[in-house]
Tab-separated table of C-alpha atoms and ligand atoms in Angstrom:
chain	number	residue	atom	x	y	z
A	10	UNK	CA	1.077	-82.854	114.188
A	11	UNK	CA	-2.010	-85.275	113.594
A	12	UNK	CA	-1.642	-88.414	112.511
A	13	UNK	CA	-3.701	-89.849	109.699
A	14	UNK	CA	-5.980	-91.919	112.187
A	15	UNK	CA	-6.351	-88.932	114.662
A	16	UNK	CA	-7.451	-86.858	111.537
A	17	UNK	CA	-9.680	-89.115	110.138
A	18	UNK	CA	-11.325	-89.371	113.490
A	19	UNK	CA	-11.418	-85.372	113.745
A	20	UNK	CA	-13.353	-85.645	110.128
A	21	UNK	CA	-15.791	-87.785	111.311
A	22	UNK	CA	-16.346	-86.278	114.429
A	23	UNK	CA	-16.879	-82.773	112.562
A	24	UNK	CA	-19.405	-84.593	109.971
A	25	UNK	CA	-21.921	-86.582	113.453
A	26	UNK	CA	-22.011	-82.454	114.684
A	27	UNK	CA	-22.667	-81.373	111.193
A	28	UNK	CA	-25.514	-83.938	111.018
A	29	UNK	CA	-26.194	-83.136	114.105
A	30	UNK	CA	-27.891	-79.786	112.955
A	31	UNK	CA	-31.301	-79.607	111.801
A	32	UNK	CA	-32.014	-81.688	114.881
A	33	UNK	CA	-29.916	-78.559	117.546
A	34	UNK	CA	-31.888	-76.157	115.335
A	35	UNK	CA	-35.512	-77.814	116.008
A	36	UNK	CA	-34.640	-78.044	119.539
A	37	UNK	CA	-33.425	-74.591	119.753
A	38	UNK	CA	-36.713	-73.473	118.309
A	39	UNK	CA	-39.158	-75.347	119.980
A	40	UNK	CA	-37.316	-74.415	123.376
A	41	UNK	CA	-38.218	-70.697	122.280
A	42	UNK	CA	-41.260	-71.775	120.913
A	43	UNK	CA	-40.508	-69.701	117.476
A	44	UNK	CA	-42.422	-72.796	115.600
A	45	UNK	CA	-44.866	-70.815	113.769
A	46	UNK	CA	-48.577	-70.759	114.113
A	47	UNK	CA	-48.767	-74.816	113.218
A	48	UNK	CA	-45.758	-76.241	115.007
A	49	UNK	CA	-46.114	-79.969	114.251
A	50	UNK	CA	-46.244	-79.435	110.330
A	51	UNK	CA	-43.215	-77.642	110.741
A	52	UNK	CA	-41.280	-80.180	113.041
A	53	UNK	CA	-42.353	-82.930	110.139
A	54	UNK	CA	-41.478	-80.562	107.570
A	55	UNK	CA	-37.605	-79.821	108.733
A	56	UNK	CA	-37.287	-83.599	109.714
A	57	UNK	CA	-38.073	-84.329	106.429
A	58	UNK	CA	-36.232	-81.824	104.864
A	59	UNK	CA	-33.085	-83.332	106.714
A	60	UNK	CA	-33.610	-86.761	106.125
A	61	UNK	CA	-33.618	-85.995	101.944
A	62	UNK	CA	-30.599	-83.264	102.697
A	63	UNK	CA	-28.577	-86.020	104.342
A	64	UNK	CA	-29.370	-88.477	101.688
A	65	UNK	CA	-28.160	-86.509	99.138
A	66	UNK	CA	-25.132	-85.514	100.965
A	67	UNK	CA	-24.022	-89.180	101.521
A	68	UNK	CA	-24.742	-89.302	97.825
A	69	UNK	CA	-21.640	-86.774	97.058
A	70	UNK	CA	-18.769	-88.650	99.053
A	71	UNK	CA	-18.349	-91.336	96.569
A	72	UNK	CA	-17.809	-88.649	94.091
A	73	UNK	CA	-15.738	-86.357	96.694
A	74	UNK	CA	-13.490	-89.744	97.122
A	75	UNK	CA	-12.925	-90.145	93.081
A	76	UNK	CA	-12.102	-86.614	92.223
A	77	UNK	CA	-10.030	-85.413	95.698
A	78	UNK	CA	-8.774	-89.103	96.240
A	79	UNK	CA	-8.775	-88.683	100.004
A	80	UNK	CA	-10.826	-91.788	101.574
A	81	UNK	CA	-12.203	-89.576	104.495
A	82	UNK	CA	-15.340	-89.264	102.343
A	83	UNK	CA	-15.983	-92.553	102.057
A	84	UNK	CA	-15.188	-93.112	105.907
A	85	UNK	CA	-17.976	-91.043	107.029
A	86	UNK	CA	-20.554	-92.210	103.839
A	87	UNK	CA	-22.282	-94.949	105.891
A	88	UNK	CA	-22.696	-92.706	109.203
A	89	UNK	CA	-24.037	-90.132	107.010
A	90	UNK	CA	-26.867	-92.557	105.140
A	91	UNK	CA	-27.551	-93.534	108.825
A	92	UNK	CA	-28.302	-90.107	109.914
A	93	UNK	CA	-30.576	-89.230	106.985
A	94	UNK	CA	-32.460	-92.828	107.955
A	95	UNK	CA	-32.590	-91.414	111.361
A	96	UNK	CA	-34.260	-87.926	110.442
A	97	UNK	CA	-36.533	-90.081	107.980
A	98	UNK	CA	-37.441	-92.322	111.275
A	99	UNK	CA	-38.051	-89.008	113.012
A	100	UNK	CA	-39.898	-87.308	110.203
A	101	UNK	CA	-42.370	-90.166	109.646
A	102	UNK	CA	-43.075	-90.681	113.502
A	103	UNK	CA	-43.739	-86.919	113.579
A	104	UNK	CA	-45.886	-87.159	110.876
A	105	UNK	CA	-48.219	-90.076	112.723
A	106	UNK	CA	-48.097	-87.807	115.865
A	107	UNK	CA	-48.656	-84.375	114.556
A	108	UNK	CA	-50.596	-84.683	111.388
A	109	UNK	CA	-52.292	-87.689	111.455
A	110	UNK	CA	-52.706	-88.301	115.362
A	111	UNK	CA	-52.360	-92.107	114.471
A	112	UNK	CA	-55.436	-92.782	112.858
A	113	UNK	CA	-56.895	-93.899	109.054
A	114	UNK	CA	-53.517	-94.824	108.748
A	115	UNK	CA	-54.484	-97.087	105.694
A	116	UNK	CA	-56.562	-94.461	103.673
A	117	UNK	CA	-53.912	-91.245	104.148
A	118	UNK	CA	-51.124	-93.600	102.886
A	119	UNK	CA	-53.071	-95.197	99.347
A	120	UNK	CA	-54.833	-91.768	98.792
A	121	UNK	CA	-52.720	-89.019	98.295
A	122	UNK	CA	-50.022	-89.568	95.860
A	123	UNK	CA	-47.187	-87.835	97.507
A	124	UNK	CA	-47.544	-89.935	100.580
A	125	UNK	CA	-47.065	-93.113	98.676
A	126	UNK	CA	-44.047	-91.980	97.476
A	127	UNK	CA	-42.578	-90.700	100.946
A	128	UNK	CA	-43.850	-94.404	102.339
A	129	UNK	CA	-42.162	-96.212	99.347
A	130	UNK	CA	-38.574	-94.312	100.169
A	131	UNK	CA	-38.892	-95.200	103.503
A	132	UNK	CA	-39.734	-98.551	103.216
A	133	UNK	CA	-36.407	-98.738	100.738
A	134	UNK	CA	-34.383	-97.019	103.097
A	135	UNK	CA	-34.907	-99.391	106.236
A	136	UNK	CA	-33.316	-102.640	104.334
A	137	UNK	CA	-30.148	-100.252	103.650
A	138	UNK	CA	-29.856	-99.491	107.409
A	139	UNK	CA	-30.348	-102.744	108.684
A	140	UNK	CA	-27.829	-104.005	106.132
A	141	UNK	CA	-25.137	-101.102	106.642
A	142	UNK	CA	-23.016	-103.072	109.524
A	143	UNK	CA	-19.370	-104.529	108.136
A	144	UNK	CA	-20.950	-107.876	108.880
A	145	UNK	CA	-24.413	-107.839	107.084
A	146	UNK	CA	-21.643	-106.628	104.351
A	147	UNK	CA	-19.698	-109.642	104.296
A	148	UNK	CA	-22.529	-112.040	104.501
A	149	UNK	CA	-24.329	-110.049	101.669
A	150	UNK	CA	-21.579	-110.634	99.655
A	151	UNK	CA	-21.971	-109.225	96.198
A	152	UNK	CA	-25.890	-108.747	96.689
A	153	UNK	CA	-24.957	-105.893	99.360
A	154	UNK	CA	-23.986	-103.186	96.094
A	155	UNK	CA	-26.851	-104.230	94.648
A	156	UNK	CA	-29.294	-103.769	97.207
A	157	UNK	CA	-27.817	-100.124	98.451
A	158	UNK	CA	-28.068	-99.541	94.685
A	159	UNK	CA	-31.686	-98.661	95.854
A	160	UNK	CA	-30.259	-95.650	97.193
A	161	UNK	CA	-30.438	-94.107	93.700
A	162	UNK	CA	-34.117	-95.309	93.119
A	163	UNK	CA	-34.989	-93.719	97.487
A	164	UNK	CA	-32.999	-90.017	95.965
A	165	UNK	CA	-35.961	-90.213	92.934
A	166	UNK	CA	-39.208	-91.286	94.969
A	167	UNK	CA	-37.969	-88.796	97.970
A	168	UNK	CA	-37.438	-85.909	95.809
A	169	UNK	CA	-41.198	-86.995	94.158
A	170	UNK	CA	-42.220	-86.679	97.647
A	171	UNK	CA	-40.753	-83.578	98.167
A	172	UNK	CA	-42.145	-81.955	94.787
A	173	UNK	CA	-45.520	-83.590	94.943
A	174	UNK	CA	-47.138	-81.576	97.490
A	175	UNK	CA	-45.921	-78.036	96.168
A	176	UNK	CA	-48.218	-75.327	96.445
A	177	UNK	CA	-46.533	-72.401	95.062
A	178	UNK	CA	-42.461	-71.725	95.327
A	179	UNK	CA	-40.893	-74.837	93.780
A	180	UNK	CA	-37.263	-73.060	93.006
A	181	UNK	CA	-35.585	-74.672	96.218
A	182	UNK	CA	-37.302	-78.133	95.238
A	183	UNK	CA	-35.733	-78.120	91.664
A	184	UNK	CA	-32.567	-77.481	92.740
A	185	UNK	CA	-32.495	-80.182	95.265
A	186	UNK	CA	-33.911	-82.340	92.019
A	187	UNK	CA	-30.909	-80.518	89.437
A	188	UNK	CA	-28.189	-81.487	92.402
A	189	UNK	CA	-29.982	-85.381	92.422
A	190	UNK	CA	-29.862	-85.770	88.465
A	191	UNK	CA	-26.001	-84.422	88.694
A	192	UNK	CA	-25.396	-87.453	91.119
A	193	UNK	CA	-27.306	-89.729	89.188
A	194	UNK	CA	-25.889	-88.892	85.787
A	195	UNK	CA	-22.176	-88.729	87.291
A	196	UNK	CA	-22.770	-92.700	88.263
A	197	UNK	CA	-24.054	-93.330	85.112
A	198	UNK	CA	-20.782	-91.787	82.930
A	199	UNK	CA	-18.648	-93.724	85.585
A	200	UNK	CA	-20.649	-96.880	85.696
A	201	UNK	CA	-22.974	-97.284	83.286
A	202	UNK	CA	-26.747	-97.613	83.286
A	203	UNK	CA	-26.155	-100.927	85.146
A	204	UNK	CA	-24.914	-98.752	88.034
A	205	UNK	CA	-27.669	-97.347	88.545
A	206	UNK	CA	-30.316	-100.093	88.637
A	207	UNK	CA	-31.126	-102.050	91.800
A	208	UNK	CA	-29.997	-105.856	91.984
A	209	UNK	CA	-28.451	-105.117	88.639
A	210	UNK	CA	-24.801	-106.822	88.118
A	211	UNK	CA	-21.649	-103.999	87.864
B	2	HEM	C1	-43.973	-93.078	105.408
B	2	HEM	C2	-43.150	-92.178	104.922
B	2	HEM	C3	-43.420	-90.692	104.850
B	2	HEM	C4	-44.543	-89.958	105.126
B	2	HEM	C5	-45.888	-90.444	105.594
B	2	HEM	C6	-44.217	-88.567	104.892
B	2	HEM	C7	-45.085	-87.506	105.067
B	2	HEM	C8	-44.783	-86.169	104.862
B	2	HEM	C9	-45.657	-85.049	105.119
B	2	HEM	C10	-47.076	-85.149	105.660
B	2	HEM	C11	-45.014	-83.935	104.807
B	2	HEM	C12	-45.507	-82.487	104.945
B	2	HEM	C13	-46.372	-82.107	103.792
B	2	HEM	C14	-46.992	-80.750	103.961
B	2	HEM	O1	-46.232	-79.768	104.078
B	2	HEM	O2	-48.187	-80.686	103.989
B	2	HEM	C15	-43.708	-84.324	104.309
B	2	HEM	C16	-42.761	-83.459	103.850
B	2	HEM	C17	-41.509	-83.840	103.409
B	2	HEM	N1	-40.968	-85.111	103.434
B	2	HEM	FE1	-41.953	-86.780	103.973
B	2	HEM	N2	-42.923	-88.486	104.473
B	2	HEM	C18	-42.393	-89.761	104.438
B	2	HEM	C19	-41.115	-90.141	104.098
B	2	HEM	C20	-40.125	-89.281	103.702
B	2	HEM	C21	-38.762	-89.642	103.385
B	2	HEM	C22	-38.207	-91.066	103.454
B	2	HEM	C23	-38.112	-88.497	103.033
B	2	HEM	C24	-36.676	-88.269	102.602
B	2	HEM	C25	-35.738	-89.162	102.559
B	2	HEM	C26	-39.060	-87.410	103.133
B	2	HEM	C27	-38.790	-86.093	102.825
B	2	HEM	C28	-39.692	-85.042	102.933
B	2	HEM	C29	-39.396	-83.685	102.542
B	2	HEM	C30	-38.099	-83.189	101.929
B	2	HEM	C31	-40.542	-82.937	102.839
B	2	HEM	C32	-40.760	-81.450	102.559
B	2	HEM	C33	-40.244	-80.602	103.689
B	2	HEM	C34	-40.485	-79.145	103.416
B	2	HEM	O3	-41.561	-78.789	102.923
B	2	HEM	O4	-39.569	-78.360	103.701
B	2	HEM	N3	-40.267	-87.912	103.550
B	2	HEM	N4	-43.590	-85.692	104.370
């Protein structure tokens, strides 16, 4: 029989594989080279794609934790908001390498609409990662909920991101957008509008 710690540590182990995905996947294909004719957009593309799936995931374990009340959601919450920082590292850095080589860095990122958004979630997200340790927590105090509040604000300018530069099928992007306004309206009934707001107090 496993004990409660041993289980817990199976849980988390099975959610760092499951996050471990996308990235097996993009290996997988570019060791078979099955890319597509324009490889790089399609590396930045999946990247992306992960980084917004894993934020949105780490998004459902607070609500996993209230309605199943088993705390293994909530033990694997801040590995999982790590991992969808880490795709969005990976995502952005293939984006300077693939699509823009590294260059007019300035003008692609005030021009076009969609990449401001992208650039403002990722800004947000690296103050939640570098405050996500036990002891930035403590220190933090009760200005560590607010800040990660910005969580809420990152799901809404990623998912801008992600609909902004449609071009024709945008079923897959409104569901992703459906799923984030469930999340977002779930806080609210539980929390308030105060909840929901960055820096905000309750
Ligand atoms: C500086 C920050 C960022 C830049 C410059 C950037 C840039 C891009 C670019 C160029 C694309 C491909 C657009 C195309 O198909 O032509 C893209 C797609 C995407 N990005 Fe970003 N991005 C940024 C941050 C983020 C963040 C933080 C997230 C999520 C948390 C994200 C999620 C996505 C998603 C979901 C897609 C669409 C993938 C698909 O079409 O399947 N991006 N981004």
């Amino acid at each position: 029989m496993v004990d409660r710690q041993g289980f817990f540590l199976a849980f988390r182990l099975l959610a760092a594989f499951l996050a471990c995905v996308p990235l097996l996947v993009l290996a997988i294909n570019i060791a078979r080279q099955s890319l597509g004719p324009d490889p790089g957009q399609e590396v930045t593309e999946s990247l992306g794609l992960a980084a917004l799936q894993l934020l949105i995931v780490t998004l459902c374990m607070t609500p996993l934790k209230r309605w199943t009340g088993w705390a293994g959601w909530i033990r694997v919450r801040r590995m999982l908001g790590l991992f969808a920082f880490f795709y969005a590292v990976l995502h952005v850095l293939a984006f300077l390498q693939f699509i823009l080589g590294w260059s007019d860095l300035w003008a692609t990122f005030t021009k076009r609409p969609y990449i401001v958004a992208g650039a403002l979630s990722f800004l947000m997200l690296v103050p939640l990662a570098l405050t996500s340790t036990k002891g930035m927590m403590k220190r933090l105090g009760k200005s560590w909920k607010g800040l990660h509040k910005l969580v809420y604000l990152i799901a809404i300018t990623a998912w801008l991101h992600f609909i902004w530069q449609a071009r024709s099928d945008i079923g897959e992007m409104v569901a992703y957008g459906l799923v984030i306004v469930g999340l977002l309206a779930l806080r609210w009934k539980w929390n308030g509008p105060q909840g929901l707001i960055p820096f905000a107090k309750g």
